[in-house]
PDB file of C-alpha atoms and ligand atoms in Angstrom:
ATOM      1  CA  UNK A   1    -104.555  14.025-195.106  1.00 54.00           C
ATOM      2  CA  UNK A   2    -103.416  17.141-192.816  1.00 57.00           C
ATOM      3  CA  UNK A   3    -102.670  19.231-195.847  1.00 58.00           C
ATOM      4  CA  UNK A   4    -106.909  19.017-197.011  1.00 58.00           C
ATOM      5  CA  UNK A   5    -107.888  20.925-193.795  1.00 61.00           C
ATOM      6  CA  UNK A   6    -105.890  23.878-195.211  1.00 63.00           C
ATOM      7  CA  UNK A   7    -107.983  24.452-198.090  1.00 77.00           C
ATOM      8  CA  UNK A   8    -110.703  24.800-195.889  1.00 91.00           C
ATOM      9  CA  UNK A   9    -111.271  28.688-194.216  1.00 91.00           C
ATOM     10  CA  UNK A  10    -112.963  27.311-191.385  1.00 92.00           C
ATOM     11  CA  UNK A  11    -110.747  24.805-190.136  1.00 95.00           C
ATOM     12  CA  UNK A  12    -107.515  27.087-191.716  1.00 96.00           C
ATOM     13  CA  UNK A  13    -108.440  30.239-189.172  1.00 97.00           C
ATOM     14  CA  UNK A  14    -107.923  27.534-186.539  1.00 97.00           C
ATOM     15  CA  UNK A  15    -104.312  26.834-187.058  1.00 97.00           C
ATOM     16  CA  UNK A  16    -103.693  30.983-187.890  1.00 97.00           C
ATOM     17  CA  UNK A  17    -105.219  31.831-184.231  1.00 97.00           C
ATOM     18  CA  UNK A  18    -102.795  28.577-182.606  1.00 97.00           C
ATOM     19  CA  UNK A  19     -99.774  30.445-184.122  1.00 98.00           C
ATOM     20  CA  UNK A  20    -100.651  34.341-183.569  1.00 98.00           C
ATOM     21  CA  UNK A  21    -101.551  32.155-179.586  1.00 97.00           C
ATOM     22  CA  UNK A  22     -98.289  30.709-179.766  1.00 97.00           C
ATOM     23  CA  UNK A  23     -96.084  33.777-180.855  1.00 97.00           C
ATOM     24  CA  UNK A  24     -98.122  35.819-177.961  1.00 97.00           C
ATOM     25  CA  UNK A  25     -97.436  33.472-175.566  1.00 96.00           C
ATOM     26  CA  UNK A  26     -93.815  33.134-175.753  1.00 96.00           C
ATOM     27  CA  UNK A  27     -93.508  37.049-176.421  1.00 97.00           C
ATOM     28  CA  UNK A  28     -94.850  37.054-172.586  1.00 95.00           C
ATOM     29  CA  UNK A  29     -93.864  34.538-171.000  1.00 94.00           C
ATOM     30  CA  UNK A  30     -90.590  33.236-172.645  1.00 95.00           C
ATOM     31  CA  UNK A  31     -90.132  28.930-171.613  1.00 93.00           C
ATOM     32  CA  UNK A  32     -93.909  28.862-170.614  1.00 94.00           C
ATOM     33  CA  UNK A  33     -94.649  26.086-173.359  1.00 95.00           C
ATOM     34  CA  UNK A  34     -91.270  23.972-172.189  1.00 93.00           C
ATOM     35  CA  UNK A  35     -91.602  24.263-168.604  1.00 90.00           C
ATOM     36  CA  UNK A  36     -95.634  22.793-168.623  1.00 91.00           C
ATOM     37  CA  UNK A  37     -94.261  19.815-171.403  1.00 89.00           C
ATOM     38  CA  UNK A  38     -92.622  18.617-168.220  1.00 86.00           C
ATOM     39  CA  UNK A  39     -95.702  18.042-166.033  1.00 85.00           C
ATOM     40  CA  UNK A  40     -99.062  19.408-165.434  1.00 87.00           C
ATOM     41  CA  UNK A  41     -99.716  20.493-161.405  1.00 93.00           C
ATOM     42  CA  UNK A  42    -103.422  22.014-161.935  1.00 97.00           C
ATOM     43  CA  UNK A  43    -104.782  22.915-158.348  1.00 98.00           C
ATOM     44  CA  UNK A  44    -108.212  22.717-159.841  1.00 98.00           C
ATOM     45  CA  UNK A  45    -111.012  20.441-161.458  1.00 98.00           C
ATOM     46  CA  UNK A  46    -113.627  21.991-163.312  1.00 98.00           C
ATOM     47  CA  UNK A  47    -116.714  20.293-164.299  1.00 98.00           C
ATOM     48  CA  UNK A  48    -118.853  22.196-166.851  1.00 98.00           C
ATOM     49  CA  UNK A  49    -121.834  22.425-169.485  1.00 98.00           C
ATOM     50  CA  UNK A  50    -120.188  21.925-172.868  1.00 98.00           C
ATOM     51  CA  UNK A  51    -121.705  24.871-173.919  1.00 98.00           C
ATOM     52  CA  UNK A  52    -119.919  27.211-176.365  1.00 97.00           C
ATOM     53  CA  UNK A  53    -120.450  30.115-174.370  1.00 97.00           C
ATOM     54  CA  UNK A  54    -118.803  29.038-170.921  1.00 97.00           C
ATOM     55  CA  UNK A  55    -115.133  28.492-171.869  1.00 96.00           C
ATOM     56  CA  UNK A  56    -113.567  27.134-168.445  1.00 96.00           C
ATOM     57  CA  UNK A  57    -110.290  28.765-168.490  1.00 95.00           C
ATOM     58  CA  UNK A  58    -111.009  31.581-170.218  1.00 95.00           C
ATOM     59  CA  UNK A  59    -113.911  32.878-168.051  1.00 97.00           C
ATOM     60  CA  UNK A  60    -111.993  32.797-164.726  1.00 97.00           C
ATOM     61  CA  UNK A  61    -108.539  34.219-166.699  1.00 96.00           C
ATOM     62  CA  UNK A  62    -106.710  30.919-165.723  1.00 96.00           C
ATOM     63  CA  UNK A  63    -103.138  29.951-168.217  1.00 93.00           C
ATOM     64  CA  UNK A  64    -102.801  26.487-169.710  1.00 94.00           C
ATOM     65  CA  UNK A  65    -101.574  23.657-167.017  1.00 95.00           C
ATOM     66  CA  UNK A  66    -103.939  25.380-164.256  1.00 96.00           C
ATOM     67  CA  UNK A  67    -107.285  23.619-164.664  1.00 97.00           C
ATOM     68  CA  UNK A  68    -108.091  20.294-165.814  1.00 98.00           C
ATOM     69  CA  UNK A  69    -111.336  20.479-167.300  1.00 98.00           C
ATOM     70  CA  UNK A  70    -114.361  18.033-168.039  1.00 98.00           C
ATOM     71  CA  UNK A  71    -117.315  19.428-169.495  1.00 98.00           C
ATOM     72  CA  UNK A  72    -120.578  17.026-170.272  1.00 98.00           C
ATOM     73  CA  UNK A  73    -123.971  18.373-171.618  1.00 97.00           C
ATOM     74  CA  UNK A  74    -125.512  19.813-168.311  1.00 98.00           C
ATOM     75  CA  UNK A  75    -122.672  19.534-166.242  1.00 98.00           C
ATOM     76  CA  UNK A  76    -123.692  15.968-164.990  1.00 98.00           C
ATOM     77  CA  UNK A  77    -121.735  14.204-162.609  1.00 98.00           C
ATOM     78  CA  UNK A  78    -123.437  10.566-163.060  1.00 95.00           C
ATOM     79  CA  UNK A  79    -122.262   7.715-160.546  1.00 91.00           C
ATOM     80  CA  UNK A  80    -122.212   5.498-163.744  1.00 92.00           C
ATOM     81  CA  UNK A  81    -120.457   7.375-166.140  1.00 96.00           C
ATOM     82  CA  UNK A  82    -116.997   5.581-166.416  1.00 97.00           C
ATOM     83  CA  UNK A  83    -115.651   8.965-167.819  1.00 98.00           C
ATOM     84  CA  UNK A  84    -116.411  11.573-165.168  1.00 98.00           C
ATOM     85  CA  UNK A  85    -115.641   9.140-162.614  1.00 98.00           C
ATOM     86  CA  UNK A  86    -112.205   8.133-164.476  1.00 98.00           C
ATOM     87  CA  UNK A  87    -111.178  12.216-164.402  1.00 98.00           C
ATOM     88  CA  UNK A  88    -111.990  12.350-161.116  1.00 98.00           C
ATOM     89  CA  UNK A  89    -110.086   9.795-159.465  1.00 98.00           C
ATOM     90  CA  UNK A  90    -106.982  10.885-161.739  1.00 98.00           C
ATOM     91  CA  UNK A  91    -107.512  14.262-160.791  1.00 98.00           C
ATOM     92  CA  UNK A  92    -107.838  13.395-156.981  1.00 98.00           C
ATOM     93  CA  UNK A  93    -105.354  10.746-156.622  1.00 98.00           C
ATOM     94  CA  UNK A  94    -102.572  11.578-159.106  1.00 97.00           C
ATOM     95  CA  UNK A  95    -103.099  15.014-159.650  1.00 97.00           C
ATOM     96  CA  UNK A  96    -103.836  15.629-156.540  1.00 98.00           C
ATOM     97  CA  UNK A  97    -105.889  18.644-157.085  1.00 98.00           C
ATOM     98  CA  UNK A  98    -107.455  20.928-153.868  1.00 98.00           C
ATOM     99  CA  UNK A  99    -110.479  21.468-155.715  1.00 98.00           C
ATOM    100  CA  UNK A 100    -113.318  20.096-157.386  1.00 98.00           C
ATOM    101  CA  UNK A 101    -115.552  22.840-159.107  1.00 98.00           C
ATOM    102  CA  UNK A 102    -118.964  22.143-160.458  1.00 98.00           C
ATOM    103  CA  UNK A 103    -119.936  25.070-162.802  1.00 98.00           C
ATOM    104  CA  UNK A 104    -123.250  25.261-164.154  1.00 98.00           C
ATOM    105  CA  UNK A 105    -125.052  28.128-166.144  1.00 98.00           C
ATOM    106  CA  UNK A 106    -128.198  29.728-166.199  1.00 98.00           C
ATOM    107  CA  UNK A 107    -129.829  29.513-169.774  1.00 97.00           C
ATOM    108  CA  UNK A 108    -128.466  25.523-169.600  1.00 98.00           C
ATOM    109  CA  UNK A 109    -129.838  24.056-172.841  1.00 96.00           C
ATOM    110  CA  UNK A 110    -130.047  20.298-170.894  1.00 96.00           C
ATOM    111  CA  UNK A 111    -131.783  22.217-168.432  1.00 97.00           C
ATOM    112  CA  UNK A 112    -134.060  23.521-170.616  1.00 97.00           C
ATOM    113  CA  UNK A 113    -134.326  20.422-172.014  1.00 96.00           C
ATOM    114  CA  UNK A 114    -135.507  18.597-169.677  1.00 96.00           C
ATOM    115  CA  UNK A 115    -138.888  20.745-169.379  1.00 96.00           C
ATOM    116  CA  UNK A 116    -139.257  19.511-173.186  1.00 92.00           C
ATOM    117  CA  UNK A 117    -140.819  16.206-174.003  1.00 88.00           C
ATOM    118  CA  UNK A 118    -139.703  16.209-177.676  1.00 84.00           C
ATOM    119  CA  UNK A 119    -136.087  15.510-177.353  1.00 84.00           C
ATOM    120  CA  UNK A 120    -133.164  13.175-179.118  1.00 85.00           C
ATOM    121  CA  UNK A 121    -133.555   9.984-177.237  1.00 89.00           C
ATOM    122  CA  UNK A 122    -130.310   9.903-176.130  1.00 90.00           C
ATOM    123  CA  UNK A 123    -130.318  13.500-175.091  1.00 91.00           C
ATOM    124  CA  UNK A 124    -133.382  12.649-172.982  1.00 91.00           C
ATOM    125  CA  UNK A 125    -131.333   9.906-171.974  1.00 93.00           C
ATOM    126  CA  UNK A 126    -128.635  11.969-170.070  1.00 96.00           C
ATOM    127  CA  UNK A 127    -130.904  14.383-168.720  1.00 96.00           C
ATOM    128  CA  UNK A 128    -133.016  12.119-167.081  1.00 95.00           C
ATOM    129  CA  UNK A 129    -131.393  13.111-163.158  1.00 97.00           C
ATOM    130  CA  UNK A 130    -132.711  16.835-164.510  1.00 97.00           C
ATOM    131  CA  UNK A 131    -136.232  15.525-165.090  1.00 96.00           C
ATOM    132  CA  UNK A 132    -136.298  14.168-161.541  1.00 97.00           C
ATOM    133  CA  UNK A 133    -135.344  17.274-160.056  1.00 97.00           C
ATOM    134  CA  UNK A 134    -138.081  19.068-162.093  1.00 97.00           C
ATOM    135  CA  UNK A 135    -140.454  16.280-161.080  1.00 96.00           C
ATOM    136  CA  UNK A 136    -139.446  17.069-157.474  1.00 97.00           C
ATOM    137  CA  UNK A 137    -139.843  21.040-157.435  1.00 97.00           C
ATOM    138  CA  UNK A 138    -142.910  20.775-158.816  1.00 92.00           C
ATOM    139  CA  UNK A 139    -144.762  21.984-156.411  1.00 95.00           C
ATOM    140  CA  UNK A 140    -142.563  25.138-155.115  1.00 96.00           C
ATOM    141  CA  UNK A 141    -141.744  25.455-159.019  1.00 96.00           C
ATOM    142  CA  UNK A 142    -145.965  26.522-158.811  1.00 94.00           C
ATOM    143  CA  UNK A 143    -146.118  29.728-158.389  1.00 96.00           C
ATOM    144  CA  UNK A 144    -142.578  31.045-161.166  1.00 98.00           C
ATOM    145  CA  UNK A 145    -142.563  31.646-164.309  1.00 98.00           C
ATOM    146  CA  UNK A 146    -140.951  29.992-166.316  1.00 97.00           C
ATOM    147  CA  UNK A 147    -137.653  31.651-166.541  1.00 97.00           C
ATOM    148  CA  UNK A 148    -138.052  31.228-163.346  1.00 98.00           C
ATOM    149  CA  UNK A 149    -138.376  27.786-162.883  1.00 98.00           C
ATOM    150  CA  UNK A 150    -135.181  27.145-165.353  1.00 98.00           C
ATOM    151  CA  UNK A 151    -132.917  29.375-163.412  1.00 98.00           C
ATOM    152  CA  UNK A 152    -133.369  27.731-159.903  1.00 98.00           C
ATOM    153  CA  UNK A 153    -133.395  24.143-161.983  1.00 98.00           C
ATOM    154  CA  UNK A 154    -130.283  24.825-162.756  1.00 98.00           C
ATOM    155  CA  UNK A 155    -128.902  25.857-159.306  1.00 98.00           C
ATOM    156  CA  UNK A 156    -130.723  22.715-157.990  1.00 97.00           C
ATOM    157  CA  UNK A 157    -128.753  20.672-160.956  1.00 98.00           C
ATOM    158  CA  UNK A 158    -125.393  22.281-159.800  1.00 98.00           C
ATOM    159  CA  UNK A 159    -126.647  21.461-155.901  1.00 96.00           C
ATOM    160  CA  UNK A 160    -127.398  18.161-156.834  1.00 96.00           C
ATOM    161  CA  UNK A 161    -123.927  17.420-158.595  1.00 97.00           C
ATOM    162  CA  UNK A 162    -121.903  18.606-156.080  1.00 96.00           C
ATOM    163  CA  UNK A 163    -123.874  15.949-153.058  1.00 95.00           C
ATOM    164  CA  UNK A 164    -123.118  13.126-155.700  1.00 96.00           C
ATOM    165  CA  UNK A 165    -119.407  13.818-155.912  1.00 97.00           C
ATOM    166  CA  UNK A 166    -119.188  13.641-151.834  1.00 95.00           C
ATOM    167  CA  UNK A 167    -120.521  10.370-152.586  1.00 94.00           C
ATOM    168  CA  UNK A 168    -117.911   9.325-155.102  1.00 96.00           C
ATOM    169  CA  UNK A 169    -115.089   6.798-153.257  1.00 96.00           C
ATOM    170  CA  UNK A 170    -111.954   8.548-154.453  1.00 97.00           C
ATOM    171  CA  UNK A 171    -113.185  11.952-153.127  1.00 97.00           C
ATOM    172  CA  UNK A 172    -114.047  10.257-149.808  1.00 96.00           C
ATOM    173  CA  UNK A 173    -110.889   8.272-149.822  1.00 98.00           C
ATOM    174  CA  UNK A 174    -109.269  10.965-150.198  1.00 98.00           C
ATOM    175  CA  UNK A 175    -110.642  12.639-147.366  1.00 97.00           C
ATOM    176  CA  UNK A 176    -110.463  10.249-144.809  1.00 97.00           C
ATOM    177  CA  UNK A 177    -106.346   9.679-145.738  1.00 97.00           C
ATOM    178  CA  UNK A 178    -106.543  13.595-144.844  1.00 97.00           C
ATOM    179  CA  UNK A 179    -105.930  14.928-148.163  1.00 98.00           C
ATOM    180  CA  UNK A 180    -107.055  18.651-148.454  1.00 98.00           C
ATOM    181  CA  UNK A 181    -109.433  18.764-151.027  1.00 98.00           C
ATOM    182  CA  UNK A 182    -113.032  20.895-150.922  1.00 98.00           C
ATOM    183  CA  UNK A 183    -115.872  20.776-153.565  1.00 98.00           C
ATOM    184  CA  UNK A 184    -117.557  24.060-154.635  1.00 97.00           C
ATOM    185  CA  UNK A 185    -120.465  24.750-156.994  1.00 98.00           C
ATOM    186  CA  UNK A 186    -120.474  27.609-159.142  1.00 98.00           C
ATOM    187  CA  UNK A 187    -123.137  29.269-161.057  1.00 98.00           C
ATOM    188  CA  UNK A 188    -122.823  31.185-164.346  1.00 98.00           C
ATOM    189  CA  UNK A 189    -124.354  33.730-165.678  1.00 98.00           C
ATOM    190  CA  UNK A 190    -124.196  33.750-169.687  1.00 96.00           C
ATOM    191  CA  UNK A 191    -126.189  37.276-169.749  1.00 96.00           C
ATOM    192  CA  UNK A 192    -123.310  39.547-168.197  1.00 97.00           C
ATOM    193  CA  UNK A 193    -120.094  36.899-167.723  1.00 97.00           C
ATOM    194  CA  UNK A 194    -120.242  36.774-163.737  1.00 98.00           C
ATOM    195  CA  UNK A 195    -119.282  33.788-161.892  1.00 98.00           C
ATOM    196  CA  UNK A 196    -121.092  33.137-158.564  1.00 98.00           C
ATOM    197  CA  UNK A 197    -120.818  30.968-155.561  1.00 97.00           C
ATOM    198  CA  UNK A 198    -123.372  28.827-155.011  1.00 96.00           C
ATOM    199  CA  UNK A 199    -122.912  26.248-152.949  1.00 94.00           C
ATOM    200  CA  UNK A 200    -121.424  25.605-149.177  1.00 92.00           C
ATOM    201  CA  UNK A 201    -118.029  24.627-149.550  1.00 94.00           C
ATOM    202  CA  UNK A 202    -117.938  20.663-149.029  1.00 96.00           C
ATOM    203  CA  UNK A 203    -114.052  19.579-147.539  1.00 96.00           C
ATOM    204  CA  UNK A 204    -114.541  16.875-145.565  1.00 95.00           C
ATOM    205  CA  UNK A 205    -116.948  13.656-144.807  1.00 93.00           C
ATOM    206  CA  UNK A 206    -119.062  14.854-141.900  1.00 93.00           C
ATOM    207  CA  UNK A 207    -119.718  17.858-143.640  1.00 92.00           C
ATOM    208  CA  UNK A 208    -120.735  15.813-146.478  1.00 91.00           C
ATOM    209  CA  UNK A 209    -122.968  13.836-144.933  1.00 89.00           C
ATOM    210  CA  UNK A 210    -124.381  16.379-143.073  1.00 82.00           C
ATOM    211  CA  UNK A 211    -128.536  17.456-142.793  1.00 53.00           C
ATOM    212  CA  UNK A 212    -127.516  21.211-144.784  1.00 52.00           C
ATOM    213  CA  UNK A 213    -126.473  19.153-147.835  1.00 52.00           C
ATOM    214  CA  UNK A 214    -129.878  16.761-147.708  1.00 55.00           C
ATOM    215  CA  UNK A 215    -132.620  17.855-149.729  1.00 52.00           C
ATOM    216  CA  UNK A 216    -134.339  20.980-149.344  1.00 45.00           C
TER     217      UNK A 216
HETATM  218 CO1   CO B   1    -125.425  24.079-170.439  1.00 96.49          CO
END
């Protein structure tokens, strides 16, 4: 089966990038695949769009074994979705990671989407949080245009993401047992490559539950 993929150019420039990868790799950092085989100690967890234009490592220059990445449409951190809430608790509780990232992106495509009423179902399915903070802003949304209107819907979707993981038991268990670990949301910007800070740093319970994280 394996051998098939090879006749296609494709799929073939794939495995010719992993090797010239590979050979660069070792030519700088001799051991560097045989020392991470024996564990992975990321200090990070990155949540992200799935878009094609916001790589997680690559964008904040970070080496294999650093960042352990999950990346939905829209950056969605859903208190029902068994597989975000599955990485998180390994992350937190075996990994042991000292922090959670939410990265969204301006020009967000679920973003946009959720402005649309012509959708795939399931699509409109997912982005259905979105929709409710659209639903919510209306009124301040009034007055913007609509570029305008997407760009701040997608800091309120990052915003948003970041108060439901302070509600998410292994982040607060992990809190009150005193483990350091502090939740960030990050915003970026596909039109020039810059990362930006959005969010208050969240790193324990009071602050979690406090008034500056309720709704604006
Ligand atoms: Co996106």
């Amino acid at each position: 089966m394996c051998q098939h993929s090879h006749d296609n150019p494709d799929i073939q420039q794939l495995f010719e990038n992993n090797e010239q990868w590979v050979k660069q790799i070792n030519e700088e950092t001799p051991g560097f695949f045989q020392s991470l085989s024996h564990l992975q100690t990321p200090e990070y967890l990155w949540i992200g769009c799935s878009d094609s234009r916001v790589p997680a490592n690559e964008l904040v220059k970070m080496d294999p074994g650093t960042i352990f990445v999950h990346r939905n449409i829209a950056n969605l951190v859903n208190s029902s979705d068994m597989n975000v809430l599955s990485v998180i608790q390994y992350a937190v509780e075996v990994l042991k990671v000292k922090h959670i990232i939410v990265n969204g992106h301006y020009g967000c495509g679920g973003v946009e989407a959720s402005f649309n009423e012509s959708n795939p179902d399931l699509i409109d399915h997912w982005i259905r949080p979105i929709r409710k903070y659209l639903q919510r802003s209306k009124e301040s949304f009034k007055h913007l245009s609509h570029e305008e209107q997407a760009n701040k819907l997608c800091e309120i979707n990052v915003e948003e993401q970041v108060r439901n993981i302070c509600h998410i038991p292994a982040v607060r268990n992990a809190w009150r047992k005193g483990q350091a670990l502090s939740v960030h949301g990050f915003i970026y910007d596909i039109h020039d490559g810059k990362l930006h800070n959005l969010t208050e740093t969240v790193d324990n319970i009071a602050d979690a539950d406090q008034t500056l994280f309720d709704r604006k």
